[in-house]
Amino acid sequence: MTTTEVNDSMRNGVDTATLFATLDAVKQAPEAAKFQFRAHNQWVSGTHNRGTIADFFGVGQERSHERTFVFDADHPAVLVGRDQGPTPVEFVLHALAACLTAGLANIAAARGVRLREVRSTVTGDIDLNGILGLDPEVRNGYQGITVRFTVKGDAPAEKLRALVEQSRARSAVFDVITNGVPVTVEVDTP
Amino acid sequence: MTTTEVNDSMRNGVDTATLFATLDAVKQAPEAAKFQFRAHNQWVSGTHNRGTIADFFGVGQERSHERTFVFDADHPAVLVGRDQGPTPVEFVLHALAACLTAGLANIAAARGVRLREVRSTVTGDIDLNGILGLDPEVRNGYQGITVRFTVKGDAPAEKLRALVEQSRARSAVFDVITNGVPVTVEVDTP
């Protein structure tokens, strides 16, 4: 019985006992769920810049990741950069895949489904006549994004598809990308 | 004169001669500006997954970055993860800062402004009662995002502010985040 309980608690690498305890705790104290995430960025040269992700606020206090994450971004040579990192728009696609995948693993664990493999490819189509200012009819951002999942797990296909659908329905990044968020830009020129 | 020309061409680390030549080339062949960017993702365990950015399509052909970029994503312990990477929503903030900064450097170079320093912090406020399914009135994604730039360069404050404003007006990621993009999710269960 103990073995079964441990296995069940850690299904898909998700600590479901802690997951459910966290849900219960937030139900009792909804303010705990107010988070602020942050990214810092420093220009290097040309289109090359460096982002740092370290600190955030949540569950009522300032917090830090266990280590500081640093990510370079750049344009490839064909877009007049030096390819020192992915383009900013590629990071958006990565964020979407990561959010849907994390949610899928949590939801599968909560529903008692063991996953064996989850892979995805996200593609985003963009016409750079927009950002280049060459065609006022073309938007700056992606015209459309497609996520293609391959999911293997110990459940019928329809149940696996329902896990992805529930992850989509509760994905923070999917919501941001499909529905938009108000963004304020402030500039200090010391 | 040669020195001046070289300096001018490479202002802010931006090869402005190539930048303008690229603009002229796209004017002649608008199809060249149709790009497809991609991110691949593989689930590792729990909320931990790994994204790979390598290939893309642009200027009429399949292309690869000079190297493959790999990024782990995870949740921190307070969100029942193991903190093996930033959260997906933090990657969105990084993408926004990177896009605005790259555009700023290009626009400054094109307008003859030498930048000395560009830093930014992007903050995103999110109420996780949304993704936790605890409050139907709360959205899944960020409720608001703020970008705070510090810009130093050889131009008056108003001109530096105008560079940021033009970058915002032509930013692919700003457009994606503020206006939204249609996203299709497909699932294969082999």
GROMACS .gro file of C-alpha atoms in nm:
model
  380
    1MET     CA    1   0.000   0.000   0.000
    2THR     CA    2   0.278   0.241   0.086
    3THR     CA    3   0.445   0.181  -0.248
    4THR     CA    4   0.120   0.239  -0.428
    5GLU     CA    5   0.061   0.561  -0.240
    6VAL     CA    6   0.409   0.691  -0.319
    7ASN     CA    7   0.374   0.602  -0.685
    8ASP     CA    8   0.034   0.763  -0.704
    9SER     CA    9   0.156   1.074  -0.531
   10MET     CA   10   0.443   1.114  -0.778
   11ARG     CA   11   0.254   1.027  -1.098
   12ASN     CA   12   0.429   1.172  -1.410
   13GLY     CA   13   0.687   1.329  -1.183
   14VAL     CA   14   0.409   1.548  -1.042
   15ASP     CA   15   0.380   1.552  -0.664
   16THR     CA   16   0.002   1.530  -0.672
   17ALA     CA   17  -0.027   1.536  -0.292
   18THR     CA   18   0.151   1.872  -0.284
   19LEU     CA   19  -0.045   1.987  -0.589
   20PHE     CA   20  -0.378   1.920  -0.419
   21ALA     CA   21  -0.252   2.066  -0.089
   22THR     CA   22  -0.149   2.381  -0.276
   23LEU     CA   23  -0.493   2.406  -0.434
   24ASP     CA   24  -0.655   2.371  -0.091
   25ALA     CA   25  -0.424   2.633   0.059
   26VAL     CA   26  -0.505   2.883  -0.217
   27LYS     CA   27  -0.877   2.817  -0.172
   28GLN     CA   28  -0.835   2.929   0.190
   29ALA     CA   29  -0.615   3.228   0.105
   30PRO     CA   30  -0.680   3.349  -0.252
   31GLU     CA   31  -0.430   3.635  -0.213
   32ALA     CA   32  -0.149   3.378  -0.213
   33ALA     CA   33  -0.213   3.325  -0.585
   34LYS     CA   34  -0.117   3.681  -0.679
   35PHE     CA   35   0.221   3.658  -0.850
   36GLN     CA   36   0.444   3.901  -1.031
   37PHE     CA   37   0.695   3.756  -1.274
   38ARG     CA   38   0.986   3.957  -1.412
   39ALA     CA   39   1.250   3.956  -1.681
   40HIS     CA   40   1.547   4.190  -1.695
   41ASN     CA   41   1.724   4.272  -2.020
   42GLN     CA   42   2.046   4.439  -2.120
   43TRP     CA   43   2.138   4.542  -2.473
   44VAL     CA   44   2.469   4.394  -2.594
   45SER     CA   45   2.516   4.511  -2.954
   46GLY     CA   46   2.293   4.540  -3.258
   47THR     CA   47   2.000   4.300  -3.225
   48HIS     CA   48   2.188   4.097  -2.961
   49ASN     CA   49   2.063   4.138  -2.605
   50ARG     CA   50   2.065   3.934  -2.288
   51GLY     CA   51   1.773   3.853  -2.061
   52THR     CA   52   1.796   3.755  -1.696
   53ILE     CA   53   1.523   3.581  -1.500
   54ALA     CA   54   1.581   3.554  -1.127
   55ASP     CA   55   1.332   3.717  -0.892
   56PHE     CA   56   0.956   3.704  -0.861
   57PHE     CA   57   0.682   3.772  -0.611
   58GLY     CA   58   0.432   3.513  -0.497
   59VAL     CA   59   0.252   3.366  -0.197
   60GLY     CA   60   0.290   3.698  -0.022
   61GLN     CA   61   0.663   3.756  -0.050
   62GLU     CA   62   0.964   3.825  -0.270
   63ARG     CA   63   1.123   3.504  -0.400
   64SER     CA   64   1.416   3.394  -0.614
   65HIS     CA   65   1.463   3.102  -0.849
   66GLU     CA   66   1.718   2.850  -0.726
   67ARG     CA   67   1.956   2.996  -0.983
   68THR     CA   68   1.957   3.292  -1.219
   69PHE     CA   69   1.861   3.202  -1.576
   70VAL     CA   70   2.032   3.396  -1.856
   71PHE     CA   71   1.915   3.391  -2.219
   72ASP     CA   72   2.066   3.567  -2.516
   73ALA     CA   73   1.841   3.678  -2.800
   74ASP     CA   74   1.947   3.795  -3.145
   75HIS     CA   75   1.850   3.790  -3.510
   76PRO     CA   76   2.005   3.542  -3.754
   77ALA     CA   77   2.238   3.673  -4.027
   78VAL     CA   78   1.955   3.672  -4.282
   79LEU     CA   79   1.783   3.927  -4.056
   80VAL     CA   80   2.098   4.135  -4.012
   81GLY     CA   81   2.198   3.990  -3.675
   82ARG     CA   82   2.478   3.765  -3.553
   83ASP     CA   83   2.266   3.467  -3.440
   84GLN     CA   84   2.386   3.479  -3.079
   85GLY     CA   85   2.048   3.348  -2.963
   86PRO     CA   86   1.698   3.275  -3.088
   87THR     CA   87   1.483   3.558  -3.213
   88PRO     CA   88   1.237   3.708  -2.964
   89VAL     CA   89   0.943   3.562  -3.158
   90GLU     CA   90   1.089   3.212  -3.123
   91PHE     CA   91   1.093   3.251  -2.744
   92VAL     CA   92   0.718   3.314  -2.764
   93LEU     CA   93   0.666   2.978  -2.936
   94HIS     CA   94   0.886   2.805  -2.678
   95ALA     CA   95   0.681   2.963  -2.397
   96LEU     CA   96   0.358   2.835  -2.549
   97ALA     CA   97   0.483   2.476  -2.587
   98ALA     CA   98   0.627   2.480  -2.235
   99CYS     CA   99   0.305   2.608  -2.078
  100LEU     CA  100   0.079   2.359  -2.253
  101THR     CA  101   0.317   2.072  -2.171
  102ALA     CA  102   0.351   2.159  -1.801
  103GLY     CA  103  -0.025   2.188  -1.770
  104LEU     CA  104  -0.076   1.859  -1.951
  105ALA     CA  105   0.152   1.675  -1.707
  106ASN     CA  106  -0.026   1.825  -1.406
  107ILE     CA  107  -0.373   1.752  -1.541
  108ALA     CA  108  -0.280   1.397  -1.641
  109ALA     CA  109  -0.144   1.334  -1.292
  110ALA     CA  110  -0.457   1.477  -1.130
  111ARG     CA  111  -0.676   1.255  -1.351
  112GLY     CA  112  -0.469   0.944  -1.286
  113VAL     CA  113  -0.323   0.913  -1.637
  114ARG     CA  114   0.038   0.805  -1.671
  115LEU     CA  115   0.210   0.979  -1.960
  116ARG     CA  116   0.488   0.805  -2.149
  117GLU     CA  117   0.586   1.071  -2.400
  118VAL     CA  118   0.485   1.425  -2.486
  119ARG     CA  119   0.641   1.607  -2.778
  120SER     CA  120   0.529   1.915  -2.960
  121THR     CA  121   0.627   2.145  -3.240
  122VAL     CA  122   0.498   2.500  -3.249
  123THR     CA  123   0.511   2.690  -3.577
  124GLY     CA  124   0.441   3.059  -3.623
  125ASP     CA  125   0.390   3.223  -3.961
  126ILE     CA  126   0.498   3.584  -3.990
  127ASP     CA  127   0.528   3.824  -4.281
  128LEU     CA  128   0.814   4.059  -4.204
  129ASN     CA  129   0.676   4.319  -4.444
  130GLY     CA  130   0.490   4.427  -4.129
  131ILE     CA  131   0.779   4.504  -3.895
  132LEU     CA  132   0.988   4.631  -4.186
  133GLY     CA  133   0.721   4.895  -4.244
  134LEU     CA  134   0.686   4.795  -4.610
  135ASP     CA  135   0.316   4.704  -4.613
  136PRO     CA  136   0.066   4.880  -4.385
  137GLU     CA  137  -0.183   4.595  -4.440
  138VAL     CA  138   0.050   4.341  -4.275
  139ARG     CA  139   0.056   4.308  -3.897
  140ASN     CA  140   0.384   4.309  -3.704
  141GLY     CA  141   0.330   3.980  -3.524
  142TYR     CA  142   0.247   3.624  -3.615
  143GLN     CA  143  -0.049   3.579  -3.847
  144GLY     CA  144  -0.115   3.238  -3.698
  145ILE     CA  145   0.042   2.980  -3.469
  146THR     CA  146  -0.005   2.602  -3.477
  147VAL     CA  147   0.085   2.359  -3.199
  148ARG     CA  148   0.118   1.992  -3.294
  149PHE     CA  149   0.132   1.751  -3.001
  150THR     CA  150   0.229   1.386  -2.995
  151VAL     CA  151   0.104   1.232  -2.672
  152LYS     CA  152   0.154   0.875  -2.554
  153GLY     CA  153   0.013   0.754  -2.225
  154ASP     CA  154  -0.184   0.485  -2.050
  155ALA     CA  155  -0.528   0.604  -2.157
  156PRO     CA  156  -0.744   0.591  -2.470
  157ALA     CA  157  -0.677   0.849  -2.742
  158GLU     CA  158  -0.989   1.048  -2.653
  159LYS     CA  159  -0.881   1.078  -2.291
  160LEU     CA  160  -0.532   1.192  -2.395
  161ARG     CA  161  -0.687   1.451  -2.626
  162ALA     CA  162  -0.907   1.573  -2.343
  163LEU     CA  163  -0.597   1.630  -2.129
  164VAL     CA  164  -0.450   1.856  -2.397
  165GLU     CA  165  -0.780   2.037  -2.432
  166GLN     CA  166  -0.799   2.101  -2.056
  167SER     CA  167  -0.439   2.221  -2.055
  168ARG     CA  168  -0.523   2.461  -2.340
  169ALA     CA  169  -0.829   2.584  -2.151
  170ARG     CA  170  -0.614   2.662  -1.842
  171SER     CA  171  -0.290   2.778  -2.006
  172ALA     CA  172  -0.159   3.119  -1.905
  173VAL     CA  173   0.054   3.157  -2.219
  174PHE     CA  174  -0.224   3.037  -2.450
  175ASP     CA  175  -0.450   3.303  -2.296
  176VAL     CA  176  -0.185   3.575  -2.331
  177ILE     CA  177  -0.118   3.488  -2.695
  178THR     CA  178  -0.475   3.438  -2.810
  179ASN     CA  179  -0.651   3.708  -2.610
  180GLY     CA  180  -0.385   3.973  -2.563
  181VAL     CA  181  -0.274   4.164  -2.254
  182PRO     CA  182  -0.246   4.540  -2.193
  183VAL     CA  183   0.121   4.643  -2.200
  184THR     CA  184   0.255   4.972  -2.067
  185VAL     CA  185   0.597   5.097  -2.179
  186GLU     CA  186   0.782   5.352  -1.966
  187VAL     CA  187   1.113   5.514  -2.058
  188ASP     CA  188   1.373   5.672  -1.832
  189THR     CA  189   1.653   5.870  -1.998
  190PRO     CA  190   1.893   5.956  -1.713
  191MET     CA  191   3.643   5.932  -4.475
  192THR     CA  192   3.673   5.554  -4.486
  193THR     CA  193   3.679   5.536  -4.108
  194THR     CA  194   3.371   5.755  -4.087
  195GLU     CA  195   3.188   5.539  -4.337
  196VAL     CA  196   3.276   5.220  -4.152
  197ASN     CA  197   3.170   5.371  -3.821
  198ASP     CA  198   2.845   5.493  -3.970
  199SER     CA  199   2.773   5.160  -4.131
  200MET     CA  200   2.827   4.976  -3.802
  201ARG     CA  201   2.648   5.218  -3.570
  202ASN     CA  202   2.533   5.047  -3.245
  203GLY     CA  203   2.670   4.720  -3.377
  204VAL     CA  204   2.404   4.734  -3.648
  205ASP     CA  205   2.529   4.688  -4.003
  206THR     CA  206   2.309   4.966  -4.139
  207ALA     CA  207   2.435   4.920  -4.497
  208THR     CA  208   2.314   4.559  -4.491
  209LEU     CA  209   1.997   4.663  -4.307
  210PHE     CA  210   1.905   4.913  -4.579
  211ALA     CA  211   2.010   4.669  -4.854
  212THR     CA  212   1.781   4.407  -4.697
  213LEU     CA  213   1.493   4.654  -4.691
  214ASP     CA  214   1.551   4.734  -5.060
  215ALA     CA  215   1.569   4.364  -5.148
  216VAL     CA  216   1.240   4.290  -4.971
  217LYS     CA  217   1.076   4.587  -5.146
  218GLN     CA  218   1.163   4.419  -5.476
  219ALA     CA  219   1.059   4.070  -5.363
  220PRO     CA  220   0.797   4.089  -5.085
  221GLU     CA  221   0.768   3.708  -5.071
  222ALA     CA  222   1.119   3.697  -4.921
  223ALA     CA  223   0.972   3.839  -4.598
  224LYS     CA  224   0.747   3.538  -4.534
  225PHE     CA  225   0.904   3.349  -4.244
  226GLN     CA  226   0.802   3.054  -4.035
  227PHE     CA  227   0.961   3.022  -3.691
  228ARG     CA  228   0.945   2.702  -3.488
  229ALA     CA  229   1.005   2.565  -3.141
  230HIS     CA  230   1.019   2.198  -3.053
  231ASN     CA  231   0.944   2.072  -2.703
  232GLN     CA  232   0.987   1.748  -2.515
  233TRP     CA  233   0.835   1.672  -2.177
  234VAL     CA  234   1.093   1.566  -1.916
  235SER     CA  235   0.901   1.512  -1.589
  236GLY     CA  236   0.628   1.696  -1.404
  237THR     CA  237   0.627   2.061  -1.508
  238HIS     CA  238   0.983   2.030  -1.641
  239ASN     CA  239   1.016   2.027  -2.019
  240ARG     CA  240   1.281   2.117  -2.272
  241GLY     CA  241   1.248   2.340  -2.577
  242THR     CA  242   1.472   2.331  -2.883
  243ILE     CA  243   1.500   2.610  -3.137
  244ALA     CA  244   1.698   2.526  -3.449
  245ASP     CA  245   1.524   2.546  -3.785
  246PHE     CA  246   1.315   2.810  -3.957
  247PHE     CA  247   1.196   2.910  -4.302
  248GLY     CA  248   1.271   3.246  -4.459
  249VAL     CA  249   1.377   3.424  -4.775
  250GLY     CA  250   1.240   3.136  -4.977
  251GLN     CA  251   1.416   2.841  -4.815
  252GLU     CA  252   1.465   2.621  -4.510
  253ARG     CA  253   1.734   2.759  -4.279
  254SER     CA  254   1.907   2.670  -3.953
  255HIS     CA  255   2.046   2.880  -3.672
  256GLU     CA  256   2.424   2.860  -3.644
  257ARG     CA  257   2.368   2.636  -3.343
  258THR     CA  258   2.073   2.467  -3.176
  259PHE     CA  259   1.938   2.656  -2.876
  260VAL     CA  260   1.800   2.449  -2.587
  261PHE     CA  261   1.592   2.592  -2.303
  262ASP     CA  262   1.446   2.414  -2.005
  263ALA     CA  263   1.124   2.537  -1.850
  264ASP     CA  264   0.974   2.440  -1.517
  265HIS     CA  265   0.778   2.571  -1.223
  266PRO     CA  266   0.948   2.678  -0.900
  267ALA     CA  267   0.894   2.471  -0.587
  268VAL     CA  268   0.624   2.709  -0.462
  269LEU     CA  269   0.430   2.612  -0.776
  270VAL     CA  270   0.495   2.240  -0.729
  271GLY     CA  271   0.787   2.217  -0.972
  272ARG     CA  272   1.162   2.161  -0.938
  273ASP     CA  273   1.282   2.499  -1.072
  274GLN     CA  274   1.487   2.349  -1.356
  275GLY     CA  275   1.416   2.655  -1.568
  276PRO     CA  276   1.204   2.969  -1.578
  277THR     CA  277   0.828   2.937  -1.595
  278PRO     CA  278   0.672   2.961  -1.940
  279VAL     CA  279   0.518   3.298  -1.854
  280GLU     CA  280   0.862   3.439  -1.771
  281PHE     CA  281   0.984   3.345  -2.120
  282VAL     CA  282   0.703   3.564  -2.257
  283LEU     CA  283   0.838   3.865  -2.065
  284HIS     CA  284   1.192   3.791  -2.187
  285ALA     CA  285   1.067   3.776  -2.546
  286LEU     CA  286   0.899   4.114  -2.513
  287ALA     CA  287   1.208   4.286  -2.371
  288ALA     CA  288   1.430   4.125  -2.635
  289CYS     CA  289   1.206   4.232  -2.924
  290LEU     CA  290   1.173   4.592  -2.811
  291THR     CA  291   1.548   4.616  -2.746
  292ALA     CA  292   1.651   4.471  -3.083
  293GLY     CA  293   1.414   4.706  -3.261
  294LEU     CA  294   1.541   5.002  -3.062
  295ALA     CA  295   1.902   4.933  -3.163
  296ASN     CA  296   1.806   4.900  -3.531
  297ILE     CA  297   1.591   5.214  -3.531
  298ALA     CA  298   1.855   5.416  -3.345
  299ALA     CA  299   2.117   5.308  -3.600
  300ALA     CA  300   1.890   5.397  -3.891
  301ARG     CA  301   1.825   5.742  -3.739
  302GLY     CA  302   2.190   5.809  -3.665
  303VAL     CA  303   2.164   5.786  -3.285
  304ARG     CA  304   2.447   5.619  -3.097
  305LEU     CA  305   2.320   5.423  -2.797
  306ARG     CA  306   2.535   5.386  -2.489
  307GLU     CA  307   2.315   5.173  -2.269
  308VAL     CA  308   1.976   5.008  -2.289
  309ARG     CA  309   1.832   4.820  -1.993
  310SER     CA  310   1.480   4.712  -1.921
  311THR     CA  311   1.271   4.529  -1.666
  312VAL     CA  312   0.945   4.369  -1.767
  313THR     CA  313   0.694   4.282  -1.498
  314GLY     CA  314   0.378   4.080  -1.545
  315ASP     CA  315   0.103   4.054  -1.285
  316ILE     CA  316  -0.090   3.732  -1.277
  317ASP     CA  317  -0.352   3.590  -1.041
  318LEU     CA  318  -0.309   3.213  -1.040
  319ASN     CA  319  -0.665   3.165  -0.917
  320GLY     CA  320  -0.732   3.166  -1.293
  321ILE     CA  321  -0.516   2.873  -1.405
  322LEU     CA  322  -0.590   2.688  -1.083
  323GLY     CA  323  -0.958   2.700  -1.177
  324LEU     CA  324  -1.052   2.853  -0.841
  325ASP     CA  325  -1.215   3.172  -0.967
  326PRO     CA  326  -1.403   3.182  -1.299
  327GLU     CA  327  -1.378   3.563  -1.300
  328VAL     CA  328  -0.998   3.555  -1.317
  329ARG     CA  329  -0.825   3.511  -1.653
  330ASN     CA  330  -0.552   3.251  -1.700
  331GLY     CA  331  -0.288   3.491  -1.831
  332TYR     CA  332  -0.127   3.814  -1.719
  333GLN     CA  333  -0.366   4.087  -1.618
  334GLY     CA  334  -0.114   4.350  -1.721
  335ILE     CA  335   0.250   4.384  -1.825
  336THR     CA  336   0.478   4.683  -1.773
  337VAL     CA  337   0.810   4.746  -1.950
  338ARG     CA  338   1.046   4.997  -1.790
  339PHE     CA  339   1.336   5.108  -2.010
  340THR     CA  340   1.649   5.298  -1.919
  341VAL     CA  341   1.804   5.438  -2.236
  342LYS     CA  342   2.127   5.636  -2.263
  343GLY     CA  343   2.253   5.764  -2.596
  344ASP     CA  344   2.387   6.060  -2.787
  345ALA     CA  345   2.052   6.231  -2.843
  346PRO     CA  346   1.807   6.442  -2.641
  347ALA     CA  347   1.565   6.259  -2.411
  348GLU     CA  348   1.271   6.321  -2.643
  349LYS     CA  349   1.456   6.163  -2.937
  350LEU     CA  350   1.550   5.861  -2.726
  351ARG     CA  351   1.187   5.824  -2.618
  352ALA     CA  352   1.078   5.843  -2.982
  353LEU     CA  353   1.311   5.552  -3.063
  354VAL     CA  354   1.141   5.337  -2.802
  355GLU     CA  355   0.799   5.443  -2.928
  356GLN     CA  356   0.889   5.349  -3.285
  357SER     CA  357   1.026   5.015  -3.166
  358ARG     CA  358   0.700   4.951  -2.983
  359ALA     CA  359   0.503   5.045  -3.292
  360ARG     CA  360   0.699   4.791  -3.501
  361SER     CA  361   0.752   4.513  -3.249
  362ALA     CA  362   0.636   4.165  -3.345
  363VAL     CA  363   0.618   4.043  -2.984
  364PHE     CA  364   0.441   4.359  -2.861
  365ASP     CA  365   0.179   4.303  -3.134
  366VAL     CA  366   0.140   3.934  -3.044
  367ILE     CA  367   0.100   4.008  -2.673
  368THR     CA  368  -0.129   4.310  -2.699
  369ASN     CA  369  -0.345   4.208  -2.995
  370GLY     CA  370  -0.346   3.830  -2.978
  371VAL     CA  371  -0.291   3.567  -3.246
  372PRO     CA  372  -0.510   3.274  -3.353
  373VAL     CA  373  -0.360   2.949  -3.220
  374THR     CA  374  -0.454   2.602  -3.345
  375VAL     CA  375  -0.377   2.297  -3.131
  376GLU     CA  376  -0.357   1.955  -3.297
  377VAL     CA  377  -0.302   1.628  -3.111
  378ASP     CA  378  -0.164   1.301  -3.242
  379THR     CA  379  -0.196   0.994  -3.016
  380PRO     CA  380   0.004   0.722  -3.197
   0.00000   0.00000   0.00000
